[in-house]
């Protein structure tokens, strides 16, 4: 079975996404198309990397993941194919790949060979999907691309560790209004361990002093701190929803790039 995933900023209002999917259906018989998200904010490669980074390992090996966010070609940002842990990633060398794997090196990277007559106006449709079709047809990567040793690196925003606190940043707010930070479970366990702590949010609230296993460990409408399945510290409201006055982003006034501190009691 051929599985093709899409992470794009194409949205759902216009015809662009349908054109891409129609091309995939035409070129790849029997393909199964999975939308990771087509609502990535325009040109936001960091958010694209975060969203796809949370889910790509759930797919079977051999899946091809198309990243159609800020996909425009230039001499400094060519089209590339990444191969990592048995998965294929097609996109542009704009820094997204370095964020996708949390700074880990990709197993193999190839820059796509262009003949010079390609339609570069809509590369997700005219370049990326045909590349996927050729990979699914078992065309060797070296027939369509050249192996390279380096690709563009974009530094990720890392938490700041001080003597008595971790200063993290909100990196994502999901559709429930749950606030996800860049503080990982691994970092938390290394720095905080079993020491008492409190999580301080933008409004100065500091009554979160435990990590719960799930939302329902607190009463409905109460704040809760959990680690996501991908291992990021999340602050939520049990059964709260953004837009109805009940999400953590609304009630705590937290937005992307806001600071969240974990203060450690020594």
Tab-separated table of C-alpha atoms in Angstrom:
chain	number	residue	atom	x	y	z
A	1	UNK	CA	0.000	0.000	0.000
A	2	UNK	CA	1.303	3.439	-0.952
A	3	UNK	CA	0.725	6.014	1.814
A	4	UNK	CA	1.248	9.710	1.115
A	5	UNK	CA	0.921	12.331	3.848
A	6	UNK	CA	0.457	16.057	3.379
A	7	UNK	CA	1.537	18.860	5.695
A	8	UNK	CA	0.838	22.135	3.903
A	9	UNK	CA	-0.350	25.707	4.213
A	10	UNK	CA	-2.766	25.270	1.293
A	11	UNK	CA	-5.882	25.581	3.474
A	12	UNK	CA	-9.245	24.194	2.488
A	13	UNK	CA	-11.055	27.184	0.965
A	14	UNK	CA	-9.415	27.235	-2.447
A	15	UNK	CA	-8.872	24.663	-5.178
A	16	UNK	CA	-5.140	24.180	-4.515
A	17	UNK	CA	-5.371	21.221	-2.182
A	18	UNK	CA	-7.850	19.425	-4.433
A	19	UNK	CA	-5.497	19.920	-7.379
A	20	UNK	CA	-2.614	18.377	-5.448
A	21	UNK	CA	-4.682	15.385	-4.343
A	22	UNK	CA	-6.124	14.873	-7.822
A	23	UNK	CA	-2.608	14.786	-9.233
A	24	UNK	CA	-1.587	12.214	-6.630
A	25	UNK	CA	-4.586	10.027	-7.439
A	26	UNK	CA	-3.803	10.250	-11.148
A	27	UNK	CA	-0.097	9.487	-10.866
A	28	UNK	CA	-0.126	6.949	-8.018
A	29	UNK	CA	-2.793	4.263	-8.486
A	30	UNK	CA	-4.244	3.046	-5.202
A	31	UNK	CA	-2.489	5.695	-3.122
A	32	UNK	CA	-3.859	6.354	0.350
A	33	UNK	CA	-3.697	10.061	1.167
A	34	UNK	CA	-3.503	11.195	4.782
A	35	UNK	CA	-3.778	14.865	5.723
A	36	UNK	CA	-1.553	15.656	8.680
A	37	UNK	CA	-2.625	19.294	8.423
A	38	UNK	CA	-3.289	21.674	5.571
A	39	UNK	CA	-4.007	24.566	7.923
A	40	UNK	CA	-0.425	25.458	8.806
A	41	UNK	CA	-0.141	29.275	8.845
A	42	UNK	CA	1.430	30.512	5.583
A	43	UNK	CA	5.220	30.084	5.490
A	44	UNK	CA	5.380	28.873	9.127
A	45	UNK	CA	7.937	26.093	8.748
A	46	UNK	CA	8.447	25.816	12.519
A	47	UNK	CA	4.805	24.950	13.049
A	48	UNK	CA	4.867	22.545	10.106
A	49	UNK	CA	7.861	20.777	11.631
A	50	UNK	CA	6.182	20.592	15.040
A	51	UNK	CA	2.917	19.171	13.700
A	52	UNK	CA	4.505	16.588	11.404
A	53	UNK	CA	7.202	15.832	13.974
A	54	UNK	CA	4.530	14.705	16.423
A	55	UNK	CA	3.044	12.109	14.111
A	56	UNK	CA	5.328	10.840	11.343
A	57	UNK	CA	6.608	7.882	13.359
A	58	UNK	CA	3.011	6.629	13.674
A	59	UNK	CA	2.977	5.884	9.934
A	60	UNK	CA	4.318	2.639	8.470
A	61	UNK	CA	7.830	2.591	7.050
A	62	UNK	CA	7.832	3.482	3.385
A	63	UNK	CA	5.388	6.363	3.843
A	64	UNK	CA	6.201	9.495	1.866
A	65	UNK	CA	5.593	12.792	3.659
A	66	UNK	CA	5.165	15.910	1.531
A	67	UNK	CA	5.917	19.200	3.282
A	68	UNK	CA	4.268	21.981	1.301
A	69	UNK	CA	4.975	25.002	3.506
A	70	UNK	CA	7.039	27.822	2.015
A	71	UNK	CA	7.962	25.461	-0.831
A	72	UNK	CA	9.396	27.968	-3.308
A	73	UNK	CA	12.635	26.982	-4.998
A	74	UNK	CA	15.753	29.135	-5.135
A	75	UNK	CA	19.433	28.391	-5.611
A	76	UNK	CA	19.870	28.666	-1.870
A	77	UNK	CA	16.727	26.651	-1.129
A	78	UNK	CA	16.543	23.732	-3.566
A	79	UNK	CA	14.030	20.914	-3.378
A	80	UNK	CA	15.273	18.006	-1.285
A	81	UNK	CA	14.331	14.445	-0.388
A	82	UNK	CA	15.152	13.189	3.089
A	83	UNK	CA	15.235	9.530	4.081
A	84	UNK	CA	14.979	8.863	7.802
A	85	UNK	CA	14.136	5.675	9.683
A	86	UNK	CA	12.545	4.177	6.585
A	87	UNK	CA	10.381	7.213	5.787
A	88	UNK	CA	10.690	9.663	2.886
A	89	UNK	CA	10.281	13.421	3.241
A	90	UNK	CA	9.902	15.738	0.253
A	91	UNK	CA	10.140	19.495	0.656
A	92	UNK	CA	12.320	22.548	0.258
A	93	UNK	CA	15.671	23.131	1.930
A	94	UNK	CA	14.334	26.056	3.964
A	95	UNK	CA	15.278	24.860	7.452
A	96	UNK	CA	12.167	22.792	8.110
A	97	UNK	CA	14.023	19.466	7.971
A	98	UNK	CA	16.415	20.441	10.767
A	99	UNK	CA	13.461	21.316	13.018
A	100	UNK	CA	11.502	18.200	12.104
A	101	UNK	CA	13.899	15.794	13.800
A	102	UNK	CA	14.728	17.904	16.885
A	103	UNK	CA	18.208	18.636	15.635
A	104	UNK	CA	19.074	15.016	14.825
A	105	UNK	CA	20.838	14.406	11.535
A	106	UNK	CA	18.749	12.882	8.756
A	107	UNK	CA	19.940	9.454	7.616
A	108	UNK	CA	20.258	10.526	3.966
A	109	UNK	CA	19.470	13.745	2.083
A	110	UNK	CA	19.251	14.311	-1.655
A	111	UNK	CA	18.890	17.489	-3.663
A	112	UNK	CA	16.452	17.121	-6.545
A	113	UNK	CA	17.787	17.323	-10.086
A	114	UNK	CA	15.814	19.800	-12.185
A	115	UNK	CA	15.758	19.693	-15.969
A	116	UNK	CA	15.067	23.419	-16.194
A	117	UNK	CA	11.610	23.276	-17.771
A	118	UNK	CA	9.615	22.436	-14.608
A	119	UNK	CA	6.642	24.480	-13.457
A	120	UNK	CA	7.977	26.107	-10.298
A	121	UNK	CA	4.823	28.118	-9.652
A	122	UNK	CA	3.071	25.293	-7.781
A	123	UNK	CA	5.835	22.863	-6.754
A	124	UNK	CA	3.748	20.816	-4.334
A	125	UNK	CA	1.652	19.708	-7.313
A	126	UNK	CA	4.141	19.848	-10.171
A	127	UNK	CA	7.327	18.652	-8.431
A	128	UNK	CA	6.657	16.991	-5.065
A	129	UNK	CA	3.795	14.676	-6.071
A	130	UNK	CA	5.560	13.428	-9.246
A	131	UNK	CA	8.671	12.757	-7.144
A	132	UNK	CA	6.548	10.699	-4.754
A	133	UNK	CA	5.110	8.783	-7.703
A	134	UNK	CA	8.607	7.901	-8.921
A	135	UNK	CA	9.704	6.780	-5.453
A	136	UNK	CA	6.626	4.560	-5.138
A	137	UNK	CA	7.470	3.140	-8.582
A	138	UNK	CA	10.875	2.076	-7.180
A	139	UNK	CA	12.882	4.515	-9.298
A	140	UNK	CA	16.301	4.844	-7.594
A	141	UNK	CA	16.706	8.130	-5.755
A	142	UNK	CA	19.984	8.710	-7.566
A	143	UNK	CA	18.044	8.880	-10.854
A	144	UNK	CA	16.117	11.916	-9.650
A	145	UNK	CA	18.360	13.466	-7.037
A	146	UNK	CA	21.961	13.794	-5.895
A	147	UNK	CA	23.068	12.797	-2.418
A	148	UNK	CA	24.346	15.703	-0.347
A	149	UNK	CA	26.145	15.925	2.985
A	150	UNK	CA	24.540	19.068	4.398
A	151	UNK	CA	21.262	20.916	4.380
A	152	UNK	CA	20.028	24.160	5.860
A	153	UNK	CA	19.950	24.229	9.640
A	154	UNK	CA	17.592	26.462	11.554
A	155	UNK	CA	18.156	26.715	15.313
A	156	UNK	CA	15.194	25.735	17.440
A	157	UNK	CA	14.103	27.756	20.445
A	158	UNK	CA	15.432	25.864	23.444
A	159	UNK	CA	14.413	26.318	27.091
A	160	UNK	CA	16.762	28.289	29.335
A	161	UNK	CA	18.009	26.384	32.377
A	162	UNK	CA	18.961	28.398	35.454
A	163	UNK	CA	19.855	27.409	39.003
A	164	UNK	CA	16.293	27.263	40.298
A	165	UNK	CA	14.072	27.270	37.220
A	166	UNK	CA	13.480	26.238	33.637
A	167	UNK	CA	12.262	29.058	31.430
A	168	UNK	CA	10.329	27.629	28.522
A	169	UNK	CA	8.265	29.055	25.693
A	170	UNK	CA	4.825	28.305	24.295
A	171	UNK	CA	5.434	26.783	20.875
A	172	UNK	CA	1.933	25.618	19.937
A	173	UNK	CA	-1.724	26.097	20.864
A	174	UNK	CA	-3.973	23.303	19.632
A	175	UNK	CA	-7.618	23.514	18.597
A	176	UNK	CA	-8.775	22.813	22.168
A	177	UNK	CA	-6.803	25.773	23.471
A	178	UNK	CA	-4.244	23.507	25.119
A	179	UNK	CA	-0.879	25.247	25.473
A	180	UNK	CA	2.213	23.228	24.533
A	181	UNK	CA	5.683	24.367	25.581
A	182	UNK	CA	9.179	23.493	24.442
A	183	UNK	CA	9.986	21.939	27.834
A	184	UNK	CA	10.429	18.224	27.248
A	185	UNK	CA	9.745	15.409	29.661
A	186	UNK	CA	13.388	14.354	29.383
A	187	UNK	CA	14.634	17.822	30.352
A	188	UNK	CA	12.098	18.101	33.164
A	189	UNK	CA	13.160	14.787	34.666
A	190	UNK	CA	16.848	15.680	34.387
A	191	UNK	CA	16.546	19.134	35.968
A	192	UNK	CA	13.569	18.844	38.326
A	193	UNK	CA	13.494	15.149	39.118
A	194	UNK	CA	11.603	14.573	42.371
A	195	UNK	CA	12.152	18.073	43.757
A	196	UNK	CA	9.085	20.205	44.558
A	197	UNK	CA	8.205	22.684	41.806
A	198	UNK	CA	5.546	25.054	40.587
A	199	UNK	CA	4.669	26.105	37.060
A	200	UNK	CA	4.326	29.874	36.673
A	201	UNK	CA	2.307	31.216	33.752
A	202	UNK	CA	2.025	34.636	32.183
A	203	UNK	CA	-0.537	35.850	34.710
A	204	UNK	CA	1.728	34.854	37.570
A	205	UNK	CA	-0.380	31.853	38.576
A	206	UNK	CA	1.770	29.326	40.408
A	207	UNK	CA	-0.648	26.717	41.698
A	208	UNK	CA	0.364	23.995	39.247
A	209	UNK	CA	2.752	21.884	41.282
A	210	UNK	CA	2.286	18.395	39.847
A	211	UNK	CA	2.318	16.653	36.501
A	212	UNK	CA	-0.841	14.633	35.929
A	213	UNK	CA	-1.114	11.465	33.904
A	214	UNK	CA	-4.253	12.693	32.121
A	215	UNK	CA	-6.696	15.606	32.076
A	216	UNK	CA	-9.340	13.930	34.217
A	217	UNK	CA	-7.081	13.797	37.266
A	218	UNK	CA	-8.379	17.301	38.033
A	219	UNK	CA	-11.959	18.528	38.259
A	220	UNK	CA	-13.685	19.775	35.126
A	221	UNK	CA	-12.693	23.374	34.425
A	222	UNK	CA	-9.477	23.141	36.485
A	223	UNK	CA	-5.937	23.685	35.210
A	224	UNK	CA	-3.786	20.657	34.603
A	225	UNK	CA	-0.203	20.028	33.501
A	226	UNK	CA	0.574	16.897	31.488
A	227	UNK	CA	3.198	15.649	29.084
A	228	UNK	CA	1.975	15.106	25.535
A	229	UNK	CA	2.466	11.773	23.792
A	230	UNK	CA	5.478	13.368	22.083
A	231	UNK	CA	6.921	14.366	25.450
A	232	UNK	CA	6.239	18.122	25.692
A	233	UNK	CA	4.926	19.914	28.758
A	234	UNK	CA	1.318	20.948	28.136
A	235	UNK	CA	-0.922	23.194	30.196
A	236	UNK	CA	-4.633	22.619	29.709
A	237	UNK	CA	-8.073	23.104	31.198
A	238	UNK	CA	-9.910	19.845	31.755
A	239	UNK	CA	-12.684	19.829	29.139
A	240	UNK	CA	-11.963	23.428	28.212
A	241	UNK	CA	-12.246	24.577	24.597
A	242	UNK	CA	-10.674	27.626	22.975
A	243	UNK	CA	-13.236	30.129	21.749
A	244	UNK	CA	-15.829	29.227	24.345
A	245	UNK	CA	-13.912	30.940	27.120
A	246	UNK	CA	-12.722	27.626	28.450
A	247	UNK	CA	-9.326	26.874	26.884
A	248	UNK	CA	-6.012	27.378	28.659
A	249	UNK	CA	-4.989	29.937	26.065
A	250	UNK	CA	-8.094	32.005	26.934
A	251	UNK	CA	-8.235	31.555	30.694
A	252	UNK	CA	-4.505	31.901	31.314
A	253	UNK	CA	-3.830	34.479	28.624
A	254	UNK	CA	-1.104	32.332	27.097
A	255	UNK	CA	-0.140	32.726	23.458
A	256	UNK	CA	2.631	31.369	21.288
A	257	UNK	CA	6.073	32.707	22.280
A	258	UNK	CA	4.909	33.519	25.827
A	259	UNK	CA	7.163	32.395	28.651
A	260	UNK	CA	6.269	29.575	31.050
A	261	UNK	CA	8.580	28.919	34.012
A	262	UNK	CA	9.082	25.818	36.092
A	263	UNK	CA	10.383	27.084	39.422
A	264	UNK	CA	12.222	24.517	41.529
A	265	UNK	CA	12.044	24.520	45.305
A	266	UNK	CA	15.447	23.654	46.752
